Amino acid sequence: MPESVTGKDLEYGARLELRTLAKDNAEEVARHLVMAARLIDDDPELAHKHALSAARRAGRVGVVRETLAITAYASGDFALALRELRTYRRISGKDDQLPLMVDSERGVGRPDRALELGRSVDRSTLSNEVQASLAIAMSGARLDLGQQELALGELEIPQLDPDVAYSWSPALFQAYGDVLDELGRAAEAQEWWDRADRATEALEEASEVAEHETVDVIVEGGDLEEDIEPGDGADDAAEDDDRFSAEDNAADEADDGADDAGEDDEEFSVEDEVAELLDEGADEDGDGDGTVPDKE
């Protein structure tokens, strides 16, 4: 990693999650997470290696497992992404990655299970952005099953507002246009694609304006740096820092047995994959609330 990359480059909320780790370990984990975020679009395979390194050091931290899942998804390993997303959900108690879980079920060829998973959560408990992403994933599962009309219905949610551009609008408009096109309604599809383009432009313009604004950030609870400083004895035991707990592994196996009975999902061990990646390196070197916000 470039020496210029530091733990302070990591988003504040993620840094807070690393407070349970020893200071030096937290810094290295944070640096790997920063690199994973920077590389995810251009080099997902390398981003995944950074996520694996972070997971070896802090396998019981939610943001680490979440990052590992996202990089696995970006690399096309949907079975691993799904397994890691389950673990992240269990650790964090959050449903914010439910759309990615649904899409991962589609990725392993189980659109029926994807739909079942998407219906398992009360959507009113999800943020507007997550609701929009979930609608897109559910619509995709309907398309996988050849259910075009139902796919269109999945996208007809309150967030599909053609008159206002929110962060989720371009992707939602684009998906709606795609399904209309599947139904042979080309003229309507083009209208929604045009709306997606205009929404993207509007959001980009708003972002450029925001770049020149001065914003005072107040962190509740004390000084920013002091807030995230780990305790002197935080996770002193190497067994707690450097590998997944036996309880996590057992829970993963239980999830796999319950959700994937009769399926031949590939077994995964983070430590095994890390070891394999290290061997490869040695060879190469020679060694929400569910309501739409007010329009603004």
Coordinates of N, CA and C in Angstrom, one line a residue, residues 78-260:
F78 N -20.5 -14.6 -6.3 CA -21.8 -14.4 -5.6 C -22.1 -15.3 -4.4
A79 N -21.6 -16.5 -4.5 CA -21.7 -17.4 -3.3 C -21.0 -16.9 -2.1
L80 N -19.8 -16.4 -2.3 CA -19.0 -15.8 -1.2 C -19.7 -14.5 -0.7
A81 N -20.1 -13.7 -1.7 CA -20.7 -12.4 -1.3 C -22.0 -12.7 -0.4
L82 N -22.8 -13.7 -0.8 CA -24.0 -14.0 -0.1 C -23.6 -14.5 1.3
R83 N -22.6 -15.3 1.4 CA -22.2 -15.9 2.8 C -21.7 -14.7 3.7
E84 N -20.9 -13.8 3.1 CA -20.4 -12.8 3.9 C -21.5 -11.7 4.3
L85 N -22.4 -11.5 3.4 CA -23.5 -10.6 3.7 C -24.4 -11.2 4.8
R86 N -24.6 -12.5 4.9 CA -25.3 -13.1 6.0 C -24.6 -12.8 7.3
T87 N -23.3 -13.0 7.3 CA -22.5 -12.7 8.5 C -22.6 -11.3 8.9
Y88 N -22.4 -10.4 7.9 CA -22.5 -9.0 8.2 C -23.8 -8.6 8.8
R89 N -24.9 -9.2 8.3 CA -26.3 -8.9 8.8 C -26.4 -9.4 10.2
R90 N -25.8 -10.6 10.5 CA -25.9 -11.1 11.9 C -25.1 -10.3 12.9
I91 N -23.9 -9.8 12.4 CA -23.1 -9.0 13.3 C -23.7 -7.6 13.6
S92 N -24.2 -7.0 12.5 CA -24.6 -5.6 12.6 C -26.1 -5.5 13.0
G93 N -26.9 -6.5 12.7 CA -28.3 -6.4 12.9 C -29.0 -5.5 11.9
K94 N -28.3 -5.1 10.8 CA -28.8 -4.2 9.8 C -29.3 -4.9 8.6
D95 N -30.3 -4.3 7.9 CA -30.8 -4.8 6.6 C -30.4 -4.0 5.4
D96 N -29.5 -3.1 5.6 CA -29.1 -2.1 4.6 C -28.5 -2.8 3.3
Q97 N -28.0 -4.0 3.5 CA -27.4 -4.7 2.3 C -28.3 -5.7 1.8
L98 N -29.6 -5.7 2.1 CA -30.6 -6.6 1.6 C -30.6 -6.7 0.1
P99 N -30.6 -5.5 -0.6 CA -30.6 -5.6 -2.1 C -29.5 -6.4 -2.6
L100 N -28.3 -6.2 -2.1 CA -27.1 -7.0 -2.5 C -27.3 -8.5 -2.3
M101 N -27.9 -8.8 -1.1 CA -28.2 -10.2 -0.9 C -29.1 -10.8 -1.9
V102 N -30.2 -10.0 -2.2 CA -31.2 -10.5 -3.2 C -30.5 -10.7 -4.6
D103 N -29.6 -9.7 -4.9 CA -28.9 -9.8 -6.2 C -27.9 -11.0 -6.2
S104 N -27.3 -11.3 -5.1 CA -26.4 -12.4 -5.0 C -27.1 -13.7 -5.1
E105 N -28.3 -13.8 -4.6 CA -29.2 -15.0 -4.8 C -29.4 -15.2 -6.3
R106 N -29.7 -14.1 -7.0 CA -29.9 -14.1 -8.4 C -28.6 -14.6 -9.1
G107 N -27.5 -14.1 -8.6 CA -26.2 -14.5 -9.2 C -25.8 -16.0 -9.1
V108 N -26.3 -16.6 -8.1 CA -26.1 -18.1 -7.9 C -27.2 -18.9 -8.5
G109 N -28.1 -18.2 -9.3 CA -29.1 -18.9 -10.0 C -30.4 -19.3 -9.3
R110 N -30.7 -18.5 -8.2 CA -31.9 -18.8 -7.4 C -32.8 -17.6 -7.3
P111 N -33.5 -17.2 -8.5 CA -34.4 -16.0 -8.4 C -35.6 -16.2 -7.5
D112 N -36.1 -17.4 -7.4 CA -37.2 -17.7 -6.5 C -36.8 -17.4 -5.0
R113 N -35.6 -17.8 -4.7 CA -35.2 -17.5 -3.3 C -34.9 -16.1 -3.1
A114 N -34.4 -15.4 -4.2 CA -34.2 -14.0 -4.1 C -35.4 -13.2 -3.8
L115 N -36.5 -13.6 -4.5 CA -37.8 -13.0 -4.2 C -38.3 -13.2 -2.8
E116 N -38.1 -14.4 -2.3 CA -38.5 -14.8 -1.0 C -37.7 -14.0 0.1
L117 N -36.4 -13.8 -0.2 CA -35.6 -13.0 0.7 C -36.0 -11.6 0.7
G118 N -36.3 -11.0 -0.4 CA -36.7 -9.6 -0.5 C -38.0 -9.3 0.2
R119 N -38.9 -10.4 0.2 CA -40.2 -10.2 0.9 C -40.2 -10.4 2.4
S120 N -39.0 -10.9 2.9 CA -38.9 -11.3 4.3 C -38.8 -10.1 5.2
V121 N -38.6 -8.9 4.7 CA -38.4 -7.7 5.5 C -39.4 -6.7 5.2
D122 N -39.9 -6.0 6.3 CA -40.9 -4.9 6.1 C -40.2 -3.7 5.4
R123 N -40.6 -3.4 4.2 CA -39.9 -2.4 3.5 C -40.0 -1.0 4.2
S124 N -41.0 -0.8 4.9 CA -41.2 0.5 5.6 C -40.1 0.8 6.6
T125 N -39.3 -0.3 7.0 CA -38.2 -0.1 8.0 C -36.9 0.2 7.3
L126 N -36.9 0.2 5.9 CA -35.7 0.5 5.2 C -35.7 2.0 4.7
S127 N -34.5 2.5 4.5 CA -34.4 3.8 4.0 C -34.9 3.9 2.6
N128 N -35.1 5.1 2.1 CA -35.6 5.3 0.7 C -34.6 4.7 -0.3
E129 N -33.4 5.0 -0.1 CA -32.4 4.5 -1.0 C -32.3 3.0 -1.1
V130 N -32.4 2.3 0.1 CA -32.4 0.9 0.1 C -33.7 0.3 -0.5
Q131 N -34.8 1.0 -0.2 CA -36.0 0.5 -0.9 C -35.9 0.6 -2.4
A132 N -35.3 1.6 -2.9 CA -35.2 1.7 -4.4 C -34.3 0.6 -4.9
S133 N -33.2 0.4 -4.2 CA -32.2 -0.6 -4.6 C -32.9 -2.0 -4.6
L134 N -33.6 -2.2 -3.5 CA -34.3 -3.5 -3.4 C -35.3 -3.7 -4.5
A135 N -36.1 -2.7 -4.9 CA -37.0 -2.8 -5.9 C -36.3 -3.2 -7.2
I136 N -35.2 -2.6 -7.5 CA -34.4 -2.9 -8.7 C -34.0 -4.4 -8.7
A137 N -33.5 -4.9 -7.6 CA -33.1 -6.3 -7.4 C -34.2 -7.2 -7.6
M138 N -35.4 -6.9 -7.0 CA -36.6 -7.7 -7.1 C -37.1 -7.8 -8.5
S139 N -37.0 -6.6 -9.2 CA -37.5 -6.6 -10.6 C -36.6 -7.5 -11.4
G140 N -35.3 -7.4 -11.1 CA -34.3 -8.3 -11.9 C -34.7 -9.8 -11.7
A141 N -35.0 -10.1 -10.5 CA -35.4 -11.5 -10.2 C -36.6 -11.9 -11.0
R142 N -37.6 -11.0 -11.1 CA -38.8 -11.3 -11.9 C -38.4 -11.5 -13.4
L143 N -37.5 -10.7 -13.8 CA -37.1 -10.8 -15.2 C -36.4 -12.2 -15.5
D144 N -35.6 -12.6 -14.5 CA -35.0 -13.9 -14.6 C -36.0 -15.0 -14.7
L145 N -37.2 -14.8 -14.2 CA -38.2 -15.8 -14.2 C -39.2 -15.6 -15.4
G146 N -38.9 -14.6 -16.2 CA -39.7 -14.3 -17.4 C -41.0 -13.6 -17.1
Q147 N -41.1 -12.9 -15.9 CA -42.3 -12.3 -15.4 C -42.2 -10.7 -15.6
Q148 N -42.2 -10.3 -16.9 CA -42.0 -8.9 -17.2 C -43.0 -8.0 -16.6
E149 N -44.3 -8.3 -16.6 CA -45.3 -7.4 -16.0 C -45.1 -7.3 -14.5
L150 N -44.8 -8.4 -13.8 CA -44.5 -8.3 -12.4 C -43.2 -7.5 -12.1
A151 N -42.3 -7.7 -13.0 CA -41.0 -6.9 -12.9 C -41.3 -5.4 -12.9
L152 N -42.2 -5.0 -13.8 CA -42.5 -3.6 -13.9 C -43.2 -3.1 -12.6
G153 N -44.1 -4.0 -12.1 CA -44.8 -3.7 -10.8 C -43.9 -3.5 -9.6
E154 N -42.8 -4.3 -9.6 CA -41.8 -4.2 -8.5 C -41.2 -2.8 -8.4
L155 N -41.1 -2.1 -9.6 CA -40.5 -0.8 -9.6 C -41.4 0.3 -9.4
E156 N -42.7 0.1 -9.4 CA -43.7 1.1 -9.2 C -43.9 1.4 -7.7
I157 N -42.9 2.1 -7.1 CA -42.9 2.4 -5.7 C -42.9 3.9 -5.6
P158 N -43.2 4.4 -4.3 CA -43.3 5.9 -4.2 C -42.0 6.6 -4.6
Q159 N -40.8 5.9 -4.5 CA -39.6 6.6 -4.8 C -39.4 6.8 -6.3
L160 N -40.3 6.2 -7.2 CA -40.3 6.4 -8.6 C -41.0 7.7 -9.0
D161 N -40.4 8.8 -8.6 CA -40.9 10.2 -8.8 C -40.3 10.8 -10.0
P162 N -41.0 11.0 -11.1 CA -40.3 11.5 -12.3 C -40.0 12.9 -12.3
D163 N -40.5 13.7 -11.3 CA -40.3 15.1 -11.2 C -39.1 15.6 -10.4
V164 N -38.6 14.7 -9.6 CA -37.5 15.1 -8.6 C -36.4 14.1 -8.7
A165 N -35.1 14.6 -8.6 CA -34.0 13.8 -8.7 C -33.4 13.6 -7.3
Y166 N -33.5 12.3 -6.8 CA -32.8 11.9 -5.6 C -31.6 11.1 -6.0
S167 N -30.9 10.7 -5.0 CA -29.6 9.9 -5.3 C -30.0 8.6 -6.0
W168 N -31.1 8.0 -5.6 CA -31.5 6.7 -6.2 C -32.2 6.8 -7.5
S169 N -32.6 8.0 -8.0 CA -33.5 8.2 -9.1 C -32.9 7.7 -10.4
P170 N -31.6 8.0 -10.8 CA -31.1 7.5 -12.1 C -31.2 6.0 -12.3
A171 N -30.8 5.3 -11.3 CA -30.8 3.8 -11.4 C -32.2 3.3 -11.5
L172 N -33.1 3.9 -10.7 CA -34.5 3.4 -10.7 C -35.2 3.8 -12.0
F173 N -34.9 5.0 -12.6 CA -35.5 5.4 -13.9 C -35.0 4.4 -15.0
Q174 N -33.7 4.2 -14.9 CA -33.1 3.3 -15.9 C -33.7 1.9 -15.9
A175 N -33.8 1.4 -14.7 CA -34.4 0.0 -14.6 C -35.8 0.0 -15.1
Y176 N -36.6 1.0 -14.8 CA -38.0 1.1 -15.2 C -38.0 1.1 -16.8
G177 N -37.2 1.9 -17.4 CA -37.1 2.0 -18.8 C -36.7 0.7 -19.4
D178 N -35.8 0.0 -18.8 CA -35.3 -1.3 -19.3 C -36.5 -2.3 -19.3
V179 N -37.3 -2.3 -18.3 CA -38.4 -3.3 -18.2 C -39.5 -2.9 -19.3
L180 N -39.7 -1.6 -19.4 CA -40.7 -1.2 -20.4 C -40.2 -1.7 -21.8
D181 N -38.9 -1.6 -22.0 CA -38.3 -2.0 -23.3 C -38.5 -3.5 -23.5
E182 N -38.4 -4.3 -22.4 CA -38.6 -5.7 -22.5 C -40.0 -6.0 -22.9
L183 N -40.9 -5.1 -22.5 CA -42.4 -5.3 -22.8 C -42.8 -4.8 -24.1
G184 N -41.8 -4.3 -24.9 CA -42.1 -3.8 -26.2 C -42.6 -2.4 -26.2
R185 N -42.5 -1.7 -25.1 CA -43.0 -0.3 -25.0 C -41.9 0.7 -25.2
A186 N -41.3 0.7 -26.4 CA -40.0 1.4 -26.6 C -40.1 2.9 -26.4
A187 N -41.3 3.5 -26.8 CA -41.4 5.0 -26.7 C -41.4 5.4 -25.2
E188 N -42.1 4.6 -24.4 CA -42.2 4.9 -22.9 C -40.8 4.6 -22.3
A189 N -40.2 3.6 -22.7 CA -38.8 3.3 -22.2 C -37.9 4.4 -22.5
Q190 N -37.9 5.0 -23.7 CA -37.0 6.1 -24.0 C -37.3 7.3 -23.1
E191 N -38.5 7.5 -22.8 CA -38.8 8.7 -21.9 C -38.2 8.5 -20.5
W192 N -38.2 7.3 -20.0 CA -37.6 7.0 -18.7 C -36.1 7.0 -18.7
W193 N -35.5 6.6 -19.9 CA -34.1 6.6 -20.0 C -33.6 8.1 -20.1
D194 N -34.4 8.9 -20.8 CA -34.1 10.4 -20.8 C -34.2 11.0 -19.4
R195 N -35.2 10.6 -18.7 CA -35.3 11.1 -17.3 C -34.1 10.7 -16.5
A196 N -33.6 9.4 -16.7 CA -32.4 9.0 -15.9 C -31.2 9.9 -16.3
D197 N -31.1 10.2 -17.5 CA -30.0 11.1 -17.9 C -30.1 12.5 -17.3
R198 N -31.3 13.0 -17.3 CA -31.5 14.4 -16.8 C -31.3 14.3 -15.2
A199 N -31.7 13.3 -14.6 CA -31.5 13.1 -13.1 C -30.0 13.1 -12.8
T200 N -29.3 12.3 -13.6 CA -27.8 12.2 -13.4 C -27.2 13.6 -13.6
E201 N -27.6 14.3 -14.6 CA -27.0 15.7 -14.8 C -27.3 16.6 -13.6
A202 N -28.6 16.5 -13.2 CA -29.0 17.4 -12.1 C -28.2 17.1 -10.8
L203 N -28.0 15.8 -10.5 CA -27.3 15.5 -9.3 C -25.8 15.9 -9.4
E204 N -25.3 15.7 -10.6 CA -23.9 16.2 -10.8 C -23.7 17.7 -10.6
E205 N -24.7 18.4 -11.1 CA -24.6 19.9 -11.0 C -24.8 20.3 -9.5
A206 N -25.7 19.6 -8.8 CA -25.9 19.9 -7.4 C -24.6 19.5 -6.6
S207 N -23.9 18.5 -7.0 CA -22.7 18.1 -6.3 C -21.6 19.1 -6.5
E208 N -21.5 19.6 -7.7 CA -20.5 20.6 -8.0 C -20.7 21.9 -7.2
V209 N -22.0 22.3 -7.0 CA -22.3 23.5 -6.2 C -21.9 23.2 -4.8
A210 N -22.3 22.0 -4.3 CA -22.0 21.6 -2.9 C -20.5 21.6 -2.6
E211 N -19.7 21.4 -3.6 CA -18.2 21.3 -3.4 C -17.7 22.7 -2.9
H212 N -18.4 23.8 -3.3 CA -17.9 25.1 -2.9 C -18.6 25.7 -1.7
E213 N -19.4 24.8 -1.0 CA -20.1 25.3 0.2 C -19.2 25.0 1.4
T214 N -19.3 25.8 2.4 CA -18.5 25.6 3.7 C -19.5 25.0 4.7
V215 N -19.1 23.8 5.2 CA -19.9 23.1 6.1 C -19.2 22.9 7.4
D216 N -19.8 23.3 8.5 CA -19.3 23.0 9.9 C -19.8 21.7 10.4
V217 N -18.8 20.8 10.7 CA -19.2 19.5 11.1 C -18.9 19.4 12.6
I218 N -19.9 19.0 13.4 CA -19.8 18.9 14.8 C -20.0 17.5 15.2
V219 N -19.0 16.9 15.8 CA -19.1 15.5 16.2 C -19.6 15.4 17.7
E220 N -20.7 14.8 17.8 CA -21.3 14.7 19.2 C -20.5 13.7 20.0
G221 N -20.2 14.1 21.2 CA -19.6 13.1 22.1 C -18.1 13.4 22.4
G222 N -17.6 14.5 21.8 CA -16.2 14.8 22.1 C -15.4 15.0 20.9
D223 N -14.1 15.1 21.1 CA -13.1 15.3 20.0 C -13.1 14.1 19.0
L224 N -13.0 14.3 17.7 CA -13.0 13.3 16.7 C -12.0 12.2 17.0
E225 N -10.7 12.7 17.1 CA -9.6 11.7 17.2 C -9.7 11.0 18.5
E226 N -10.0 11.7 19.6 CA -10.1 11.0 20.9 C -11.2 10.0 20.9
D227 N -12.3 10.3 20.2 CA -13.5 9.4 20.2 C -13.1 8.0 19.6
I228 N -12.3 8.0 18.6 CA -12.0 6.7 17.9 C -10.7 6.1 18.4
E229 N -10.1 6.7 19.4 CA -8.9 6.0 19.9 C -9.2 4.8 20.7
P230 N -8.7 3.6 20.3 CA -9.0 2.4 21.0 C -8.3 2.4 22.4
G231 N -8.9 1.6 23.2 CA -8.4 1.5 24.6 C -7.1 0.7 24.6
D232 N -6.3 0.9 25.6 CA -4.9 0.3 25.7 C -5.0 -1.2 25.6
G233 N -6.1 -1.8 26.2 CA -6.2 -3.2 26.3 C -7.2 -3.8 25.3
A234 N -7.6 -3.0 24.3 CA -8.7 -3.4 23.4 C -8.2 -4.6 22.6
D235 N -9.0 -5.7 22.7 CA -8.7 -6.9 22.0 C -7.2 -7.3 22.0
D236 N -6.6 -7.4 23.2 CA -5.2 -7.8 23.3 C -5.0 -9.2 22.8
A237 N -6.0 -10.1 23.0 CA -5.7 -11.4 22.6 C -5.7 -11.5 21.0
A238 N -4.6 -12.1 20.5 CA -4.4 -12.2 19.1 C -5.5 -13.1 18.5
E239 N -6.0 -14.0 19.2 CA -7.0 -14.9 18.7 C -8.3 -14.1 18.4
D240 N -8.6 -13.0 19.1 CA -9.7 -12.2 18.9 C -9.5 -11.3 17.7
D241 N -8.3 -10.8 17.4 CA -8.0 -9.9 16.3 C -7.9 -10.6 15.0
D242 N -7.2 -11.7 14.9 CA -6.7 -12.2 13.7 C -7.4 -13.3 13.0
R243 N -8.5 -13.8 13.6 CA -9.2 -14.8 12.9 C -10.7 -14.8 13.3
F244 N -11.5 -15.5 12.4 CA -12.9 -15.5 12.7 C -13.1 -16.4 14.0
S245 N -14.1 -16.1 14.8 CA -14.3 -16.9 16.0 C -15.0 -18.2 15.6
A246 N -14.9 -19.2 16.5 CA -15.5 -20.5 16.3 C -17.0 -20.3 16.2
E247 N -17.6 -19.3 17.0 CA -19.0 -19.1 16.9 C -19.4 -18.6 15.6
D248 N -18.6 -17.7 15.0 CA -19.0 -17.2 13.6 C -19.0 -18.3 12.6
N249 N -17.9 -19.1 12.7 CA -17.8 -20.2 11.7 C -19.0 -21.2 11.8
A250 N -19.4 -21.5 13.1 CA -20.5 -22.4 13.3 C -21.8 -21.8 12.8
A251 N -22.0 -20.4 13.0 CA -23.2 -19.8 12.5 C -23.2 -19.8 11.0
D252 N -22.1 -19.5 10.4 CA -22.0 -19.6 8.9 C -22.4 -20.9 8.4
E253 N -21.9 -22.0 9.0 CA -22.2 -23.3 8.6 C -23.7 -23.6 8.8
A254 N -24.3 -23.1 9.9 CA -25.7 -23.3 10.1 C -26.5 -22.6 9.1
D255 N -26.1 -21.3 8.7 CA -26.8 -20.6 7.6 C -26.7 -21.3 6.3
D256 N -25.6 -21.9 6.0 CA -25.4 -22.6 4.7 C -26.3 -23.8 4.7
G257 N -26.3 -24.5 5.8 CA -27.1 -25.7 5.9 C -28.6 -25.4 5.7
A258 N -29.1 -24.3 6.3 CA -30.5 -24.0 6.3 C -30.9 -23.4 4.9
D259 N -30.0 -22.6 4.4 CA -30.4 -21.9 3.1 C -30.0 -22.6 1.9
D260 N -29.0 -23.4 1.9 CA -28.4 -24.0 0.7 C -28.5 -25.5 0.7

